[in-house]
CSV table of C-alpha atoms in Angstrom, one decimal:
chain,number,residue,atom,x,y,z
A,1,UNK,CA,11.2,39.8,13.3
A,2,UNK,CA,11.9,39.1,9.6
A,3,UNK,CA,10.4,36.3,7.8
A,4,UNK,CA,12.0,33.6,5.6
A,5,UNK,CA,10.9,30.9,3.3
A,6,UNK,CA,10.6,27.6,4.8
A,7,UNK,CA,9.6,24.4,3.0
A,8,UNK,CA,6.8,22.0,4.4
A,9,UNK,CA,6.1,18.6,3.3
A,10,UNK,CA,2.5,18.0,3.4
A,11,UNK,CA,0.0,15.3,2.0
A,12,UNK,CA,-0.7,18.1,-0.7
A,13,UNK,CA,3.0,18.0,-1.5
A,14,UNK,CA,5.9,20.4,-1.0
A,15,UNK,CA,4.5,24.0,0.1
A,16,UNK,CA,6.5,27.1,0.8
A,17,UNK,CA,5.4,29.1,3.7
A,18,UNK,CA,6.7,32.4,5.5
A,19,UNK,CA,8.5,31.5,8.8
A,20,UNK,CA,10.1,33.3,11.4
A,21,UNK,CA,13.3,32.1,13.3
A,22,UNK,CA,13.0,33.1,16.9
A,23,UNK,CA,16.0,30.9,18.0
A,24,UNK,CA,18.8,30.2,15.3
A,25,UNK,CA,17.7,27.0,13.6
A,26,UNK,CA,14.2,26.9,14.8
A,27,UNK,CA,11.4,28.1,12.7
A,28,UNK,CA,7.7,28.9,13.4
A,29,UNK,CA,5.1,29.2,10.8
A,30,UNK,CA,1.3,28.9,10.2
A,31,UNK,CA,0.1,25.8,8.4
A,32,UNK,CA,-1.7,26.7,5.2
A,33,UNK,CA,-5.5,26.9,5.4
A,34,UNK,CA,-6.0,24.0,3.0
A,35,UNK,CA,-3.7,21.5,5.0
A,36,UNK,CA,-5.4,19.8,8.0
A,37,UNK,CA,-8.3,22.6,7.9
A,38,UNK,CA,-10.1,21.4,11.0
A,39,UNK,CA,-7.0,21.3,13.2
A,40,UNK,CA,-6.9,24.1,15.8
A,41,UNK,CA,-3.2,23.6,15.9
A,42,UNK,CA,-2.0,25.9,13.1
A,43,UNK,CA,1.3,27.0,14.3
A,44,UNK,CA,4.3,24.7,13.9
A,45,UNK,CA,7.6,24.6,15.6
A,46,UNK,CA,10.1,23.1,13.2
A,47,UNK,CA,13.9,22.6,12.6
A,48,UNK,CA,15.2,24.7,9.9
A,49,UNK,CA,15.9,21.4,7.8
A,50,UNK,CA,12.3,20.6,7.8
A,51,UNK,CA,11.4,18.2,10.5
A,52,UNK,CA,8.3,19.6,12.5
A,53,UNK,CA,8.7,19.3,16.4
A,54,UNK,CA,5.3,20.4,17.6
A,55,UNK,CA,2.2,22.2,16.7
A,56,UNK,CA,0.4,24.9,18.8
A,57,UNK,CA,-2.7,26.8,18.7
A,58,UNK,CA,-1.1,30.3,18.8
A,59,UNK,CA,2.1,31.7,17.3
A,60,UNK,CA,3.1,33.1,20.7
A,61,UNK,CA,3.1,29.6,22.2
A,62,UNK,CA,5.2,28.1,19.5
A,63,UNK,CA,7.7,31.1,19.6
A,64,UNK,CA,7.8,30.7,23.4
A,65,UNK,CA,8.5,26.9,23.0
A,66,UNK,CA,11.2,27.8,20.6
A,67,UNK,CA,12.8,29.9,23.2
A,68,UNK,CA,12.9,27.2,25.9
A,69,UNK,CA,14.1,24.5,23.4
A,70,UNK,CA,16.8,26.8,22.1
A,71,UNK,CA,18.8,26.2,25.3
A,72,UNK,CA,19.0,22.4,24.7
A,73,UNK,CA,21.2,22.2,21.7
A,74,UNK,CA,22.6,24.2,18.7
A,75,UNK,CA,19.8,24.0,16.4
A,76,UNK,CA,21.7,25.5,13.4
A,77,UNK,CA,23.2,22.0,13.0
A,78,UNK,CA,21.7,19.3,10.6
A,79,UNK,CA,18.6,17.4,12.2
A,80,UNK,CA,20.7,14.1,12.5
A,81,UNK,CA,23.6,16.0,14.3
A,82,UNK,CA,20.9,17.7,16.6
A,83,UNK,CA,19.3,14.3,17.4
A,84,UNK,CA,22.7,12.9,18.2
A,85,UNK,CA,23.6,16.0,20.4
A,86,UNK,CA,20.3,15.7,22.4
A,87,UNK,CA,20.6,12.0,22.9
A,88,UNK,CA,17.9,9.9,24.5
A,89,UNK,CA,17.9,12.1,27.8
A,90,UNK,CA,17.9,15.4,25.7
A,91,UNK,CA,15.1,13.9,23.5
A,92,UNK,CA,12.9,13.2,26.5
A,93,UNK,CA,13.7,16.6,27.9
A,94,UNK,CA,12.6,18.3,24.6
A,95,UNK,CA,9.4,16.1,24.5
A,96,UNK,CA,8.6,17.0,28.2
A,97,UNK,CA,9.3,20.8,27.2
A,98,UNK,CA,6.9,20.6,24.1
A,99,UNK,CA,4.3,19.0,26.2
A,100,UNK,CA,4.5,21.5,29.0
A,101,UNK,CA,4.1,24.4,26.3
A,102,UNK,CA,0.9,22.7,25.1
A,103,UNK,CA,2.6,21.4,22.0
A,104,UNK,CA,0.9,18.6,20.0
A,105,UNK,CA,2.1,16.1,17.7
A,106,UNK,CA,3.0,18.0,14.5
A,107,UNK,CA,0.2,16.1,12.5
A,108,UNK,CA,-2.5,17.0,15.1
């Protein structure tokens, strides 16, 4: 799978990381070593526009969660459109899916 550049807003400022896009519009990347160094959740599933959805202990877990979440909505749309398309029920479904995949709050 090819890697792409992804911008991440952190407490250290804006960083650029290498990411994969296992599902169109959803990206998986590893948190840089200097960001939250004590957290075991080093892999993030994020919308292509930037917002993080969840963090995971492994790249495989984040990638698998992306595959499951990919069926809920067209993630290539902007984040506000995605939120509107999901609606309250879809947002609940997404949160349940991410929790079931052992996803944590993205700032864990």
